[in-house]
Amino acid sequence: MDRNFKHALAAALAAAALLACALAQAADLVPDARYAGIRPNGSKVDITQIGNDHTVTADQSGRGQRLVAVQSGVANTATLNQGGAYNAALVSQYGYNNYVQLDQSGRNNQAAVLQAGVANQASVVQSGAYNQAFVGQYGSGNQASVTQNGFGGKVVVTQYGNNGKASVTQQ
């Protein structure tokens, strides 16, 4: 047997073994009467992490929540909580040791946080309805805090450079 044939045969056997394992595990997935009354609520979380030592903690309750988190670099952390209904959030962190805390409750709130750099921190708290917040921090050691209560608030915080501080509260 030539060498290429041996490699092809080994790859085919490995693929067959993997398929057999997958089918055996799938056979365990049978409907269970205990969960018959549970219906999806339309909420969705997408998390993408590239690099090392990232942490995302996401907690969703309510209906129709949408959450996207992207982290690239090293040791970025995001703690994300959504309650109420139809809230949407996007968190993107690039760099090292950035942190986001996001809390949404109420209905139809939208938030986006983009951090690029080192040791930036952002906190966004939204309650009420139809609030919109954007926090963009580019540099190192920036801090931003946004609190929105009530109806229809709009906030944009953008910081370039190092060690900036911003705090916005809307009632």
PDB file of C-alpha atoms in Angstrom:
ATOM      1  CA  MET A   1       0.000   0.000   0.000  1.00  0.00           C
ATOM      2  CA  ASP A   2       1.262   3.423  -0.818  1.00  0.00           C
ATOM      3  CA  ARG A   3       1.537   6.105   1.837  1.00  0.00           C
ATOM      4  CA  ASN A   4      -1.304   8.358   0.540  1.00  0.00           C
ATOM      5  CA  PHE A   5      -3.701   5.431   0.548  1.00  0.00           C
ATOM      6  CA  LYS A   6      -2.813   4.669   4.192  1.00  0.00           C
ATOM      7  CA  HIS A   7      -3.477   8.282   5.203  1.00  0.00           C
ATOM      8  CA  ALA A   8      -6.790   8.329   3.336  1.00  0.00           C
ATOM      9  CA  LEU A   9      -7.808   5.042   4.939  1.00  0.00           C
ATOM     10  CA  ALA A  10      -6.886   6.323   8.415  1.00  0.00           C
ATOM     11  CA  ALA A  11      -8.869   9.529   7.829  1.00  0.00           C
ATOM     12  CA  ALA A  12     -11.900   7.577   6.609  1.00  0.00           C
ATOM     13  CA  LEU A  13     -11.772   5.275   9.649  1.00  0.00           C
ATOM     14  CA  ALA A  14     -11.468   8.252  11.986  1.00  0.00           C
ATOM     15  CA  ALA A  15     -14.447   9.951  10.308  1.00  0.00           C
ATOM     16  CA  ALA A  16     -16.505   6.745  10.585  1.00  0.00           C
ATOM     17  CA  ALA A  17     -15.625   6.421  14.277  1.00  0.00           C
ATOM     18  CA  LEU A  18     -16.583  10.039  14.899  1.00  0.00           C
ATOM     19  CA  LEU A  19     -19.883   9.571  13.081  1.00  0.00           C
ATOM     20  CA  ALA A  20     -20.642   6.423  15.080  1.00  0.00           C
ATOM     21  CA  CYS A  21     -19.977   8.275  18.348  1.00  0.00           C
ATOM     22  CA  ALA A  22     -22.186  11.180  17.282  1.00  0.00           C
ATOM     23  CA  LEU A  23     -25.024   8.853  16.327  1.00  0.00           C
ATOM     24  CA  ALA A  24     -24.735   7.016  19.636  1.00  0.00           C
ATOM     25  CA  GLN A  25     -24.934  10.305  21.540  1.00  0.00           C
ATOM     26  CA  ALA A  26     -27.832  11.527  19.407  1.00  0.00           C
ATOM     27  CA  ALA A  27     -29.744   8.344  20.246  1.00  0.00           C
ATOM     28  CA  ASP A  28     -29.801   9.549  23.856  1.00  0.00           C
ATOM     29  CA  LEU A  29     -31.702  12.690  22.813  1.00  0.00           C
ATOM     30  CA  VAL A  30     -35.287  11.547  23.163  1.00  0.00           C
ATOM     31  CA  PRO A  31     -38.324  13.645  24.102  1.00  0.00           C
ATOM     32  CA  ASP A  32     -39.001  13.742  27.811  1.00  0.00           C
ATOM     33  CA  ALA A  33     -42.543  14.310  29.095  1.00  0.00           C
ATOM     34  CA  ARG A  34     -41.200  16.479  31.941  1.00  0.00           C
ATOM     35  CA  TYR A  35     -40.286  19.171  29.416  1.00  0.00           C
ATOM     36  CA  ALA A  36     -43.358  18.950  27.187  1.00  0.00           C
ATOM     37  CA  GLY A  37     -44.795  22.293  28.399  1.00  0.00           C
ATOM     38  CA  ILE A  38     -41.631  24.316  27.852  1.00  0.00           C
ATOM     39  CA  ARG A  39     -41.739  26.586  24.819  1.00  0.00           C
ATOM     40  CA  PRO A  40     -38.935  28.747  23.455  1.00  0.00           C
ATOM     41  CA  ASN A  41     -39.349  32.428  24.258  1.00  0.00           C
ATOM     42  CA  GLY A  42     -37.441  33.720  21.247  1.00  0.00           C
ATOM     43  CA  SER A  43     -34.364  34.867  23.164  1.00  0.00           C
ATOM     44  CA  LYS A  44     -30.918  34.391  21.655  1.00  0.00           C
ATOM     45  CA  VAL A  45     -27.291  34.713  22.771  1.00  0.00           C
ATOM     46  CA  ASP A  46     -24.261  34.672  20.448  1.00  0.00           C
ATOM     47  CA  ILE A  47     -20.811  34.661  22.043  1.00  0.00           C
ATOM     48  CA  THR A  48     -17.542  34.768  20.096  1.00  0.00           C
ATOM     49  CA  GLN A  49     -14.226  34.723  21.927  1.00  0.00           C
ATOM     50  CA  ILE A  50     -10.812  34.874  20.281  1.00  0.00           C
ATOM     51  CA  GLY A  51      -7.718  34.807  22.443  1.00  0.00           C
ATOM     52  CA  ASN A  52      -7.144  33.721  26.028  1.00  0.00           C
ATOM     53  CA  ASP A  53      -8.781  33.964  29.443  1.00  0.00           C
ATOM     54  CA  HIS A  54     -12.002  35.748  28.434  1.00  0.00           C
ATOM     55  CA  THR A  55     -15.169  35.474  30.525  1.00  0.00           C
ATOM     56  CA  VAL A  56     -18.772  36.098  29.515  1.00  0.00           C
ATOM     57  CA  THR A  57     -21.622  35.570  31.957  1.00  0.00           C
ATOM     58  CA  ALA A  58     -25.026  35.974  30.321  1.00  0.00           C
ATOM     59  CA  ASP A  59     -28.420  35.710  32.016  1.00  0.00           C
ATOM     60  CA  GLN A  60     -31.639  36.169  30.074  1.00  0.00           C
ATOM     61  CA  SER A  61     -35.220  36.044  31.290  1.00  0.00           C
ATOM     62  CA  GLY A  62     -38.353  37.262  29.605  1.00  0.00           C
ATOM     63  CA  ARG A  63     -39.309  37.170  25.954  1.00  0.00           C
ATOM     64  CA  GLY A  64     -37.435  38.007  22.780  1.00  0.00           C
ATOM     65  CA  GLN A  65     -34.084  39.073  24.232  1.00  0.00           C
ATOM     66  CA  ARG A  66     -31.114  39.412  21.864  1.00  0.00           C
ATOM     67  CA  LEU A  67     -27.500  39.463  22.994  1.00  0.00           C
ATOM     68  CA  VAL A  68     -24.249  39.390  21.014  1.00  0.00           C
ATOM     69  CA  ALA A  69     -20.835  39.404  22.713  1.00  0.00           C
ATOM     70  CA  VAL A  70     -17.497  39.433  20.883  1.00  0.00           C
ATOM     71  CA  GLN A  71     -14.173  39.436  22.714  1.00  0.00           C
ATOM     72  CA  SER A  72     -10.717  39.355  21.209  1.00  0.00           C
ATOM     73  CA  GLY A  73      -7.374  39.664  22.938  1.00  0.00           C
ATOM     74  CA  VAL A  74      -6.679  38.553  26.507  1.00  0.00           C
ATOM     75  CA  ALA A  75      -8.669  38.545  29.753  1.00  0.00           C
ATOM     76  CA  ASN A  76     -11.708  40.588  28.731  1.00  0.00           C
ATOM     77  CA  THR A  77     -14.807  40.149  30.930  1.00  0.00           C
ATOM     78  CA  ALA A  78     -18.507  40.782  30.311  1.00  0.00           C
ATOM     79  CA  THR A  79     -21.388  40.318  32.754  1.00  0.00           C
ATOM     80  CA  LEU A  80     -24.668  40.650  30.877  1.00  0.00           C
ATOM     81  CA  ASN A  81     -28.202  40.478  32.287  1.00  0.00           C
ATOM     82  CA  GLN A  82     -31.417  40.900  30.351  1.00  0.00           C
ATOM     83  CA  GLY A  83     -34.926  40.801  31.818  1.00  0.00           C
ATOM     84  CA  GLY A  84     -38.259  42.117  30.615  1.00  0.00           C
ATOM     85  CA  ALA A  85     -38.925  41.757  26.897  1.00  0.00           C
ATOM     86  CA  TYR A  86     -37.388  42.540  23.517  1.00  0.00           C
ATOM     87  CA  ASN A  87     -34.172  44.105  24.776  1.00  0.00           C
ATOM     88  CA  ALA A  88     -31.084  44.024  22.548  1.00  0.00           C
ATOM     89  CA  ALA A  89     -27.395  44.377  23.369  1.00  0.00           C
ATOM     90  CA  LEU A  90     -24.086  44.206  21.520  1.00  0.00           C
ATOM     91  CA  VAL A  91     -20.794  44.075  23.405  1.00  0.00           C
ATOM     92  CA  SER A  92     -17.448  44.093  21.557  1.00  0.00           C
ATOM     93  CA  GLN A  93     -14.157  44.175  23.412  1.00  0.00           C
ATOM     94  CA  TYR A  94     -10.725  44.132  21.824  1.00  0.00           C
ATOM     95  CA  GLY A  95      -7.491  44.263  23.750  1.00  0.00           C
ATOM     96  CA  TYR A  96      -6.558  43.356  27.293  1.00  0.00           C
ATOM     97  CA  ASN A  97      -8.427  43.327  30.605  1.00  0.00           C
ATOM     98  CA  ASN A  98     -11.511  45.301  29.524  1.00  0.00           C
ATOM     99  CA  TYR A  99     -14.744  44.948  31.535  1.00  0.00           C
ATOM    100  CA  VAL A 100     -18.445  45.484  30.762  1.00  0.00           C
ATOM    101  CA  GLN A 101     -21.418  45.248  33.134  1.00  0.00           C
ATOM    102  CA  LEU A 102     -24.765  45.475  31.320  1.00  0.00           C
ATOM    103  CA  ASP A 103     -28.205  45.248  32.937  1.00  0.00           C
ATOM    104  CA  GLN A 104     -31.366  45.630  30.888  1.00  0.00           C
ATOM    105  CA  SER A 105     -34.914  45.367  32.178  1.00  0.00           C
ATOM    106  CA  GLY A 106     -38.171  46.716  30.857  1.00  0.00           C
ATOM    107  CA  ARG A 107     -39.014  46.574  27.165  1.00  0.00           C
ATOM    108  CA  ASN A 108     -37.396  47.397  23.843  1.00  0.00           C
ATOM    109  CA  ASN A 109     -34.151  48.830  25.247  1.00  0.00           C
ATOM    110  CA  GLN A 110     -31.014  48.807  23.080  1.00  0.00           C
ATOM    111  CA  ALA A 111     -27.385  49.064  24.121  1.00  0.00           C
ATOM    112  CA  ALA A 112     -24.024  48.744  22.396  1.00  0.00           C
ATOM    113  CA  VAL A 113     -20.612  48.850  24.050  1.00  0.00           C
ATOM    114  CA  LEU A 114     -17.375  48.874  22.053  1.00  0.00           C
ATOM    115  CA  GLN A 115     -14.063  48.912  23.892  1.00  0.00           C
ATOM    116  CA  ALA A 116     -10.637  48.726  22.301  1.00  0.00           C
ATOM    117  CA  GLY A 117      -7.502  49.007  24.370  1.00  0.00           C
ATOM    118  CA  VAL A 118      -6.437  48.111  27.882  1.00  0.00           C
ATOM    119  CA  ALA A 119      -8.352  48.135  31.191  1.00  0.00           C
ATOM    120  CA  ASN A 120     -11.405  50.051  30.011  1.00  0.00           C
ATOM    121  CA  GLN A 121     -14.582  49.690  32.110  1.00  0.00           C
ATOM    122  CA  ALA A 122     -18.188  50.298  31.111  1.00  0.00           C
ATOM    123  CA  SER A 123     -21.453  49.964  32.993  1.00  0.00           C
ATOM    124  CA  VAL A 124     -24.843  50.305  31.296  1.00  0.00           C
ATOM    125  CA  VAL A 125     -28.106  49.985  33.244  1.00  0.00           C
ATOM    126  CA  GLN A 126     -31.376  50.356  31.363  1.00  0.00           C
ATOM    127  CA  SER A 127     -34.895  50.072  32.732  1.00  0.00           C
ATOM    128  CA  GLY A 128     -38.155  51.422  31.412  1.00  0.00           C
ATOM    129  CA  ALA A 129     -38.757  51.261  27.679  1.00  0.00           C
ATOM    130  CA  TYR A 130     -37.285  52.323  24.331  1.00  0.00           C
ATOM    131  CA  ASN A 131     -33.983  53.565  25.750  1.00  0.00           C
ATOM    132  CA  GLN A 132     -30.855  53.579  23.569  1.00  0.00           C
ATOM    133  CA  ALA A 133     -27.244  53.743  24.726  1.00  0.00           C
ATOM    134  CA  PHE A 134     -23.884  53.587  22.979  1.00  0.00           C
ATOM    135  CA  VAL A 135     -20.539  53.545  24.785  1.00  0.00           C
ATOM    136  CA  GLY A 136     -17.337  53.592  22.745  1.00  0.00           C
ATOM    137  CA  GLN A 137     -13.989  53.672  24.532  1.00  0.00           C
ATOM    138  CA  TYR A 138     -10.698  53.609  22.680  1.00  0.00           C
ATOM    139  CA  GLY A 139      -7.501  53.737  24.707  1.00  0.00           C
ATOM    140  CA  SER A 140      -6.562  52.673  28.216  1.00  0.00           C
ATOM    141  CA  GLY A 141      -8.110  53.063  31.640  1.00  0.00           C
ATOM    142  CA  ASN A 142     -11.312  54.759  30.479  1.00  0.00           C
ATOM    143  CA  GLN A 143     -14.466  54.475  32.598  1.00  0.00           C
ATOM    144  CA  ALA A 144     -18.058  55.057  31.535  1.00  0.00           C
ATOM    145  CA  SER A 145     -21.314  54.691  33.430  1.00  0.00           C
ATOM    146  CA  VAL A 146     -24.743  55.053  31.810  1.00  0.00           C
ATOM    147  CA  THR A 147     -28.028  54.736  33.705  1.00  0.00           C
ATOM    148  CA  GLN A 148     -31.328  55.128  31.868  1.00  0.00           C
ATOM    149  CA  ASN A 149     -34.702  54.963  33.623  1.00  0.00           C
ATOM    150  CA  GLY A 150     -37.940  55.923  32.016  1.00  0.00           C
ATOM    151  CA  PHE A 151     -38.965  56.156  28.387  1.00  0.00           C
ATOM    152  CA  GLY A 152     -37.130  56.932  25.158  1.00  0.00           C
ATOM    153  CA  GLY A 153     -33.755  58.127  26.451  1.00  0.00           C
ATOM    154  CA  LYS A 154     -30.778  58.343  24.085  1.00  0.00           C
ATOM    155  CA  VAL A 155     -27.133  58.440  25.207  1.00  0.00           C
ATOM    156  CA  VAL A 156     -23.848  58.378  23.291  1.00  0.00           C
ATOM    157  CA  VAL A 157     -20.563  58.286  25.209  1.00  0.00           C
ATOM    158  CA  THR A 158     -17.339  58.214  23.200  1.00  0.00           C
ATOM    159  CA  GLN A 159     -13.896  58.443  24.782  1.00  0.00           C
ATOM    160  CA  TYR A 160     -10.558  58.461  22.989  1.00  0.00           C
ATOM    161  CA  GLY A 161      -7.250  58.436  24.841  1.00  0.00           C
ATOM    162  CA  ASN A 162      -6.443  57.340  28.361  1.00  0.00           C
ATOM    163  CA  ASN A 163      -8.036  57.572  31.800  1.00  0.00           C
ATOM    164  CA  GLY A 164     -11.200  59.372  30.738  1.00  0.00           C
ATOM    165  CA  LYS A 165     -14.290  59.263  32.951  1.00  0.00           C
ATOM    166  CA  ALA A 166     -17.902  59.759  31.904  1.00  0.00           C
ATOM    167  CA  SER A 167     -21.160  59.329  33.793  1.00  0.00           C
ATOM    168  CA  VAL A 168     -24.659  59.874  32.380  1.00  0.00           C
ATOM    169  CA  THR A 169     -28.007  59.424  34.152  1.00  0.00           C
ATOM    170  CA  GLN A 170     -31.357  59.846  32.410  1.00  0.00           C
ATOM    171  CA  GLN A 171     -34.632  59.726  34.311  1.00  0.00           C
TER     172      GLN A 171
END
